[in-house]
Amino acid sequence: MTQTSKNQTLPSFEIGGTDAVTRMGYGAMRITGPGNFGPPTDKQAALNVVRGAAELGINFFDTADSYGPGVSEEILAEALAPVRDKVFIATKGGAIKSAPGKVRFDGSQAHLADAVEGSLRRLKTDRIDLYYLHRPDPNVPFEESVQALARFRNEGKIRHVGLSNVSLEQLREAIDIVPVAAVQNAYSLVRREHEGLLRFAEEQGIAFVAYAPLAAPPFDPRAPLADTNGPLAGIAKELGATPTQVALAWLFQHSPSLLTIPGTANVAHLRENVGATTLSLSGEEAERIEAAVASEGGPR
């Protein structure tokens, strides 16, 4: 397995052209309770994995007010308090979780105004580094939701505006209203329907933050690309790496604007993920990786 060490310098990207964040981020959905609802069964373990991410050099942490709900934001705030000036925290608003697996979306300006205040309070900050609309609400004009984010930015409550689960058309519409620093969509070797959006983001200097980087949802977070008997197993063995590391390294090579936020509640998995940043792929190796996935059905 490709190894990593504490406090190493990880590859970075400048969010909004101003804030250097590590392209390997940490997705904080898994530090909540079962079904992403309620507190974790072991809070100290959750605090330890977040602190472990920072010790490994990650400075980009991603959460949402619906994770818990509220629990993930509170744990991040507590875990990262000693290094708060050295890390960058992104959160999302517009999703309301009322039970495990039960989520509804509200992109109204009134709800988003309440949501951003709640996130400010739980994150114990007076300005959120990056605030995403979690998902467009089909019952609210997209323009109205984006205008709310623009207002929060003008008021100094958020530093950068982000959009999640959006189309290329929606991104184009949004940047006519407010500068967009990042988009966050599902993207991986097996899920590449947002390739056009990725390339547009690259042209515009916008970060493309890939969630579900190892498989397409609904998904087991460590399969199929992480499967030791999966399509990447042979190439990973040749490279002295794991299938997970190969899948993540491919993302970093595929576009300089790609960041990713694999989530885990396991420190060993965290180290494995970070190890992908030291794995360099040749053009021929990248082609073989794509071909291996194609042989299993190819990307969607």
mmCIF file of N, CA, C and O in Angstrom, residues 209-272:
data_model
loop_
_atom_site.group_PDB
_atom_site.id
_atom_site.type_symbol
_atom_site.label_atom_id
_atom_site.label_comp_id
_atom_site.label_asym_id
_atom_site.label_seq_id
_atom_site.Cartn_x
_atom_site.Cartn_y
_atom_site.Cartn_z
ATOM 1 N N VAL A 209 -15.749 19.327 -6.884
ATOM 2 C CA VAL A 209 -15.552 18.449 -5.737
ATOM 3 C C VAL A 209 -16.365 17.176 -5.955
ATOM 4 O O VAL A 209 -17.597 17.203 -5.967
ATOM 5 N N ALA A 210 -15.665 16.077 -6.142
ATOM 6 C CA ALA A 210 -16.323 14.804 -6.448
ATOM 7 C C ALA A 210 -16.700 14.072 -5.167
ATOM 8 O O ALA A 210 -15.833 13.750 -4.353
ATOM 9 N N TYR A 211 -18.007 13.831 -5.006
ATOM 10 C CA TYR A 211 -18.395 12.941 -3.908
ATOM 11 C C TYR A 211 -18.703 11.566 -4.483
ATOM 12 O O TYR A 211 -18.810 11.390 -5.681
ATOM 13 N N ALA A 212 -18.797 10.571 -3.603
ATOM 14 C CA ALA A 212 -18.940 9.169 -4.016
ATOM 15 C C ALA A 212 -17.846 8.787 -5.012
ATOM 16 O O ALA A 212 -18.133 8.287 -6.093
ATOM 17 N N PRO A 213 -16.571 9.022 -4.680
ATOM 18 C CA PRO A 213 -15.500 8.804 -5.653
ATOM 19 C C PRO A 213 -15.155 7.343 -5.906
ATOM 20 O O PRO A 213 -14.398 7.049 -6.830
ATOM 21 N N LEU A 214 -15.711 6.442 -5.110
ATOM 22 C CA LEU A 214 -15.391 5.031 -5.289
ATOM 23 C C LEU A 214 -16.516 4.233 -5.917
ATOM 24 O O LEU A 214 -16.322 3.091 -6.330
ATOM 25 N N ALA A 215 -17.693 4.789 -6.001
ATOM 26 C CA ALA A 215 -18.829 4.102 -6.612
ATOM 27 C C ALA A 215 -19.976 5.080 -6.749
ATOM 28 O O ALA A 215 -19.982 6.136 -6.129
ATOM 29 N N ALA A 216 -20.948 4.719 -7.565
ATOM 30 C CA ALA A 216 -22.117 5.572 -7.769
ATOM 31 C C ALA A 216 -23.192 5.226 -6.753
ATOM 32 O O ALA A 216 -23.470 4.060 -6.507
ATOM 33 N N PRO A 217 -23.821 6.227 -6.129
ATOM 34 C CA PRO A 217 -24.900 5.941 -5.190
ATOM 35 C C PRO A 217 -26.149 5.458 -5.906
ATOM 36 O O PRO A 217 -26.345 5.831 -7.063
ATOM 37 N N PRO A 218 -27.005 4.625 -5.270
ATOM 38 C CA PRO A 218 -26.805 4.130 -3.902
ATOM 39 C C PRO A 218 -25.638 3.154 -3.857
ATOM 40 O O PRO A 218 -25.491 2.326 -4.732
ATOM 41 N N PHE A 219 -24.805 3.278 -2.832
ATOM 42 C CA PHE A 219 -23.535 2.571 -2.905
ATOM 43 C C PHE A 219 -23.039 2.135 -1.538
ATOM 44 O O PHE A 219 -23.328 2.731 -0.518
ATOM 45 N N ASP A 220 -22.294 1.042 -1.577
ATOM 46 C CA ASP A 220 -21.411 0.698 -0.479
ATOM 47 C C ASP A 220 -20.202 1.600 -0.653
ATOM 48 O O ASP A 220 -19.571 1.571 -1.717
ATOM 49 N N PRO A 221 -19.840 2.427 0.339
ATOM 50 C CA PRO A 221 -18.816 3.441 0.121
ATOM 51 C C PRO A 221 -17.451 2.894 -0.272
ATOM 52 O O PRO A 221 -16.624 3.628 -0.784
ATOM 53 N N ARG A 222 -17.194 1.619 -0.057
ATOM 54 C CA ARG A 222 -15.880 1.094 -0.401
ATOM 55 C C ARG A 222 -15.975 0.032 -1.504
ATOM 56 O O ARG A 222 -15.154 -0.880 -1.595
ATOM 57 N N ALA A 223 -16.991 0.122 -2.335
ATOM 58 C CA ALA A 223 -17.143 -0.820 -3.457
ATOM 59 C C ALA A 223 -17.956 -0.125 -4.540
ATOM 60 O O ALA A 223 -18.688 0.799 -4.260
ATOM 61 N N PRO A 224 -17.832 -0.508 -5.824
ATOM 62 C CA PRO A 224 -17.033 -1.639 -6.306
ATOM 63 C C PRO A 224 -15.579 -1.291 -6.575
ATOM 64 O O PRO A 224 -14.737 -2.184 -6.665
ATOM 65 N N LEU A 225 -15.250 -0.002 -6.713
ATOM 66 C CA LEU A 225 -13.883 0.338 -7.099
ATOM 67 C C LEU A 225 -12.867 -0.017 -6.023
ATOM 68 O O LEU A 225 -11.701 -0.259 -6.326
ATOM 69 N N ALA A 226 -13.286 -0.064 -4.779
ATOM 70 C CA ALA A 226 -12.368 -0.402 -3.688
ATOM 71 C C ALA A 226 -12.250 -1.906 -3.473
ATOM 72 O O ALA A 226 -11.438 -2.357 -2.659
ATOM 73 N N ASP A 227 -13.023 -2.686 -4.179
ATOM 74 C CA ASP A 227 -13.060 -4.135 -3.987
ATOM 75 C C ASP A 227 -11.706 -4.753 -4.345
ATOM 76 O O ASP A 227 -11.170 -4.534 -5.433
ATOM 77 N N THR A 228 -11.171 -5.539 -3.446
ATOM 78 C CA THR A 228 -9.876 -6.177 -3.701
ATOM 79 C C THR A 228 -9.970 -7.246 -4.785
ATOM 80 O O THR A 228 -8.933 -7.738 -5.259
ATOM 81 N N ASN A 229 -11.178 -7.595 -5.177
ATOM 82 C CA ASN A 229 -11.366 -8.520 -6.305
ATOM 83 C C ASN A 229 -12.022 -7.812 -7.489
ATOM 84 O O ASN A 229 -12.497 -8.466 -8.411
ATOM 85 N N GLY A 230 -12.037 -6.472 -7.447
ATOM 86 C CA GLY A 230 -12.717 -5.688 -8.464
ATOM 87 C C GLY A 230 -11.839 -5.400 -9.671
ATOM 88 O O GLY A 230 -10.715 -5.923 -9.801
ATOM 89 N N PRO A 231 -12.305 -4.528 -10.549
ATOM 90 C CA PRO A 231 -11.607 -4.274 -11.818
ATOM 91 C C PRO A 231 -10.247 -3.611 -11.683
ATOM 92 O O PRO A 231 -9.443 -3.668 -12.615
ATOM 93 N N LEU A 232 -9.968 -2.991 -10.538
ATOM 94 C CA LEU A 232 -8.701 -2.292 -10.373
ATOM 95 C C LEU A 232 -7.660 -3.103 -9.597
ATOM 96 O O LEU A 232 -6.529 -2.641 -9.393
ATOM 97 N N ALA A 233 -8.035 -4.296 -9.165
ATOM 98 C CA ALA A 233 -7.166 -5.081 -8.285
ATOM 99 C C ALA A 233 -5.818 -5.396 -8.928
ATOM 100 O O ALA A 233 -4.757 -5.252 -8.298
ATOM 101 N N GLY A 234 -5.831 -5.833 -10.192
ATOM 102 C CA GLY A 234 -4.582 -6.217 -10.850
ATOM 103 C C GLY A 234 -3.632 -5.050 -11.024
ATOM 104 O O GLY A 234 -2.433 -5.154 -10.730
ATOM 105 N N ILE A 235 -4.138 -3.935 -11.500
ATOM 106 C CA ILE A 235 -3.304 -2.747 -11.701
ATOM 107 C C ILE A 235 -2.784 -2.240 -10.364
ATOM 108 O O ILE A 235 -1.620 -1.834 -10.246
ATOM 109 N N ALA A 236 -3.632 -2.269 -9.341
ATOM 110 C CA ALA A 236 -3.209 -1.809 -8.018
ATOM 111 C C ALA A 236 -2.037 -2.643 -7.504
ATOM 112 O O ALA A 236 -1.068 -2.103 -6.948
ATOM 113 N N LYS A 237 -2.102 -3.944 -7.696
ATOM 114 C CA LYS A 237 -1.021 -4.819 -7.242
ATOM 115 C C LYS A 237 0.284 -4.470 -7.944
ATOM 116 O O LYS A 237 1.347 -4.397 -7.325
ATOM 117 N N GLU A 238 0.219 -4.209 -9.243
ATOM 118 C CA GLU A 238 1.413 -3.836 -10.003
ATOM 119 C C GLU A 238 2.029 -2.541 -9.476
ATOM 120 O O GLU A 238 3.247 -2.379 -9.464
ATOM 121 N N LEU A 239 1.172 -1.617 -9.046
ATOM 122 C CA LEU A 239 1.630 -0.302 -8.606
ATOM 123 C C LEU A 239 2.006 -0.266 -7.125
ATOM 124 O O LEU A 239 2.429 0.778 -6.614
ATOM 125 N N GLY A 240 1.820 -1.376 -6.433
ATOM 126 C CA GLY A 240 2.098 -1.397 -5.009
ATOM 127 C C GLY A 240 1.128 -0.557 -4.220
ATOM 128 O O GLY A 240 1.487 0.052 -3.201
ATOM 129 N N ALA A 241 -0.102 -0.499 -4.698
ATOM 130 C CA ALA A 241 -1.136 0.331 -4.075
ATOM 131 C C ALA A 241 -2.388 -0.505 -3.859
ATOM 132 O O ALA A 241 -2.409 -1.716 -4.117
ATOM 133 N N THR A 242 -3.442 0.131 -3.370
ATOM 134 C CA THR A 242 -4.726 -0.536 -3.206
ATOM 135 C C THR A 242 -5.680 -0.059 -4.301
ATOM 136 O O THR A 242 -5.474 1.011 -4.887
ATOM 137 N N PRO A 243 -6.742 -0.814 -4.586
ATOM 138 C CA PRO A 243 -7.728 -0.347 -5.559
ATOM 139 C C PRO A 243 -8.302 1.024 -5.210
ATOM 140 O O PRO A 243 -8.526 1.861 -6.095
ATOM 141 N N THR A 244 -8.539 1.265 -3.934
ATOM 142 C CA THR A 244 -9.027 2.578 -3.511
ATOM 143 C C THR A 244 -8.060 3.678 -3.942
ATOM 144 O O THR A 244 -8.462 4.714 -4.494
ATOM 145 N N GLN A 245 -6.784 3.475 -3.687
ATOM 146 C CA GLN A 245 -5.788 4.487 -4.027
ATOM 147 C C GLN A 245 -5.692 4.708 -5.530
ATOM 148 O O GLN A 245 -5.533 5.836 -5.988
ATOM 149 N N VAL A 246 -5.831 3.642 -6.309
ATOM 150 C CA VAL A 246 -5.796 3.775 -7.760
ATOM 151 C C VAL A 246 -6.981 4.608 -8.243
ATOM 152 O O VAL A 246 -6.832 5.502 -9.077
ATOM 153 N N ALA A 247 -8.172 4.318 -7.719
ATOM 154 C CA ALA A 247 -9.369 5.059 -8.134
ATOM 155 C C ALA A 247 -9.265 6.532 -7.791
ATOM 156 O O ALA A 247 -9.652 7.403 -8.578
ATOM 157 N N LEU A 248 -8.730 6.840 -6.617
ATOM 158 C CA LEU A 248 -8.594 8.232 -6.205
ATOM 159 C C LEU A 248 -7.475 8.935 -6.977
ATOM 160 O O LEU A 248 -7.620 10.095 -7.380
ATOM 161 N N ALA A 249 -6.365 8.240 -7.206
ATOM 162 C CA ALA A 249 -5.262 8.834 -7.965
ATOM 163 C C ALA A 249 -5.691 9.155 -9.392
ATOM 164 O O ALA A 249 -5.266 10.169 -9.967
ATOM 165 N N TRP A 250 -6.531 8.303 -9.964
ATOM 166 C CA TRP A 250 -7.031 8.577 -11.324
ATOM 167 C C TRP A 250 -7.797 9.899 -11.351
ATOM 168 O O TRP A 250 -7.651 10.691 -12.291
ATOM 169 N N LEU A 251 -8.592 10.155 -10.329
ATOM 170 C CA LEU A 251 -9.339 11.412 -10.265
ATOM 171 C C LEU A 251 -8.388 12.605 -10.283
ATOM 172 O O LEU A 251 -8.585 13.567 -11.030
ATOM 173 N N PHE A 252 -7.359 12.552 -9.444
ATOM 174 C CA PHE A 252 -6.433 13.684 -9.354
ATOM 175 C C PHE A 252 -5.727 13.929 -10.682
ATOM 176 O O PHE A 252 -5.426 15.072 -11.026
ATOM 177 N N GLN A 253 -5.442 12.863 -11.416
ATOM 178 C CA GLN A 253 -4.771 13.035 -12.693
ATOM 179 C C GLN A 253 -5.723 13.481 -13.788
ATOM 180 O O GLN A 253 -5.329 14.165 -14.728
ATOM 181 N N HIS A 254 -7.001 13.125 -13.665
ATOM 182 C CA HIS A 254 -7.968 13.365 -14.736
ATOM 183 C C HIS A 254 -8.201 14.844 -14.994
ATOM 184 O O HIS A 254 -8.424 15.255 -16.128
ATOM 185 N N SER A 255 -8.150 15.659 -13.949
ATOM 186 C CA SER A 255 -8.336 17.102 -14.107
ATOM 187 C C SER A 255 -7.696 17.823 -12.936
ATOM 188 O O SER A 255 -7.874 17.413 -11.785
ATOM 189 N N PRO A 256 -6.977 18.923 -13.187
ATOM 190 C CA PRO A 256 -6.378 19.686 -12.092
ATOM 191 C C PRO A 256 -7.412 20.384 -11.221
ATOM 192 O O PRO A 256 -7.094 20.847 -10.118
ATOM 193 N N SER A 257 -8.665 20.447 -11.698
ATOM 194 C CA SER A 257 -9.732 21.092 -10.928
ATOM 195 C C SER A 257 -10.503 20.105 -10.054
ATOM 196 O O SER A 257 -11.411 20.510 -9.329
ATOM 197 N N LEU A 258 -10.163 18.815 -10.148
ATOM 198 C CA LEU A 258 -10.877 17.801 -9.374
ATOM 199 C C LEU A 258 -10.332 17.710 -7.952
ATOM 200 O O LEU A 258 -9.139 17.526 -7.731
ATOM 201 N N LEU A 259 -11.252 17.833 -6.990
ATOM 202 C CA LEU A 259 -10.974 17.567 -5.588
ATOM 203 C C LEU A 259 -11.910 16.425 -5.193
ATOM 204 O O LEU A 259 -12.901 16.157 -5.892
ATOM 205 N N THR A 260 -11.620 15.751 -4.111
ATOM 206 C CA THR A 260 -12.530 14.703 -3.691
ATOM 207 C C THR A 260 -12.597 14.644 -2.174
ATOM 208 O O THR A 260 -11.669 15.072 -1.479
ATOM 209 N N ILE A 261 -13.705 14.117 -1.674
ATOM 210 C CA ILE A 261 -13.965 14.155 -0.235
ATOM 211 C C ILE A 261 -14.442 12.793 0.276
ATOM 212 O O ILE A 261 -15.531 12.679 0.837
ATOM 213 N N PRO A 262 -13.632 11.736 0.095
ATOM 214 C CA PRO A 262 -14.076 10.439 0.609
ATOM 215 C C PRO A 262 -14.296 10.512 2.115
ATOM 216 O O PRO A 262 -13.521 11.148 2.839
ATOM 217 N N GLY A 263 -15.357 9.883 2.566
ATOM 218 C CA GLY A 263 -15.668 9.903 3.987
ATOM 219 C C GLY A 263 -15.357 8.565 4.626
ATOM 220 O O GLY A 263 -15.472 7.519 3.992
ATOM 221 N N THR A 264 -14.965 8.594 5.875
ATOM 222 C CA THR A 264 -14.706 7.372 6.618
ATOM 223 C C THR A 264 -14.748 7.681 8.099
ATOM 224 O O THR A 264 -14.484 8.807 8.522
ATOM 225 N N ALA A 265 -15.084 6.671 8.879
ATOM 226 C CA ALA A 265 -14.998 6.787 10.332
ATOM 227 C C ALA A 265 -13.849 5.927 10.843
ATOM 228 O O ALA A 265 -13.733 5.674 12.036
ATOM 229 N N ASN A 266 -12.986 5.500 9.926
ATOM 230 C CA ASN A 266 -11.913 4.556 10.221
ATOM 231 C C ASN A 266 -10.567 5.208 9.896
ATOM 232 O O ASN A 266 -10.339 5.636 8.766
ATOM 233 N N VAL A 267 -9.679 5.276 10.869
ATOM 234 C CA VAL A 267 -8.393 5.951 10.674
ATOM 235 C C VAL A 267 -7.526 5.216 9.654
ATOM 236 O O VAL A 267 -6.814 5.848 8.869
ATOM 237 N N ALA A 268 -7.605 3.881 9.620
ATOM 238 C CA ALA A 268 -6.817 3.122 8.643
ATOM 239 C C ALA A 268 -7.262 3.452 7.226
ATOM 240 O O ALA A 268 -6.432 3.633 6.320
ATOM 241 N N HIS A 269 -8.576 3.547 7.008
ATOM 242 C CA HIS A 269 -9.082 3.929 5.687
ATOM 243 C C HIS A 269 -8.660 5.355 5.344
ATOM 244 O O HIS A 269 -8.361 5.666 4.190
ATOM 245 N N LEU A 270 -8.639 6.206 6.342
ATOM 246 C CA LEU A 270 -8.223 7.595 6.137
ATOM 247 C C LEU A 270 -6.788 7.650 5.629
ATOM 248 O O LEU A 270 -6.482 8.346 4.654
ATOM 249 N N ARG A 271 -5.899 6.892 6.272
ATOM 250 C CA ARG A 271 -4.499 6.862 5.824
ATOM 251 C C ARG A 271 -4.397 6.309 4.410
ATOM 252 O O ARG A 271 -3.603 6.786 3.596
ATOM 253 N N GLU A 272 -5.192 5.285 4.126
ATOM 254 C CA GLU A 272 -5.193 4.706 2.780
ATOM 255 C C GLU A 272 -5.614 5.744 1.749
ATOM 256 O O GLU A 272 -4.984 5.887 0.692
#
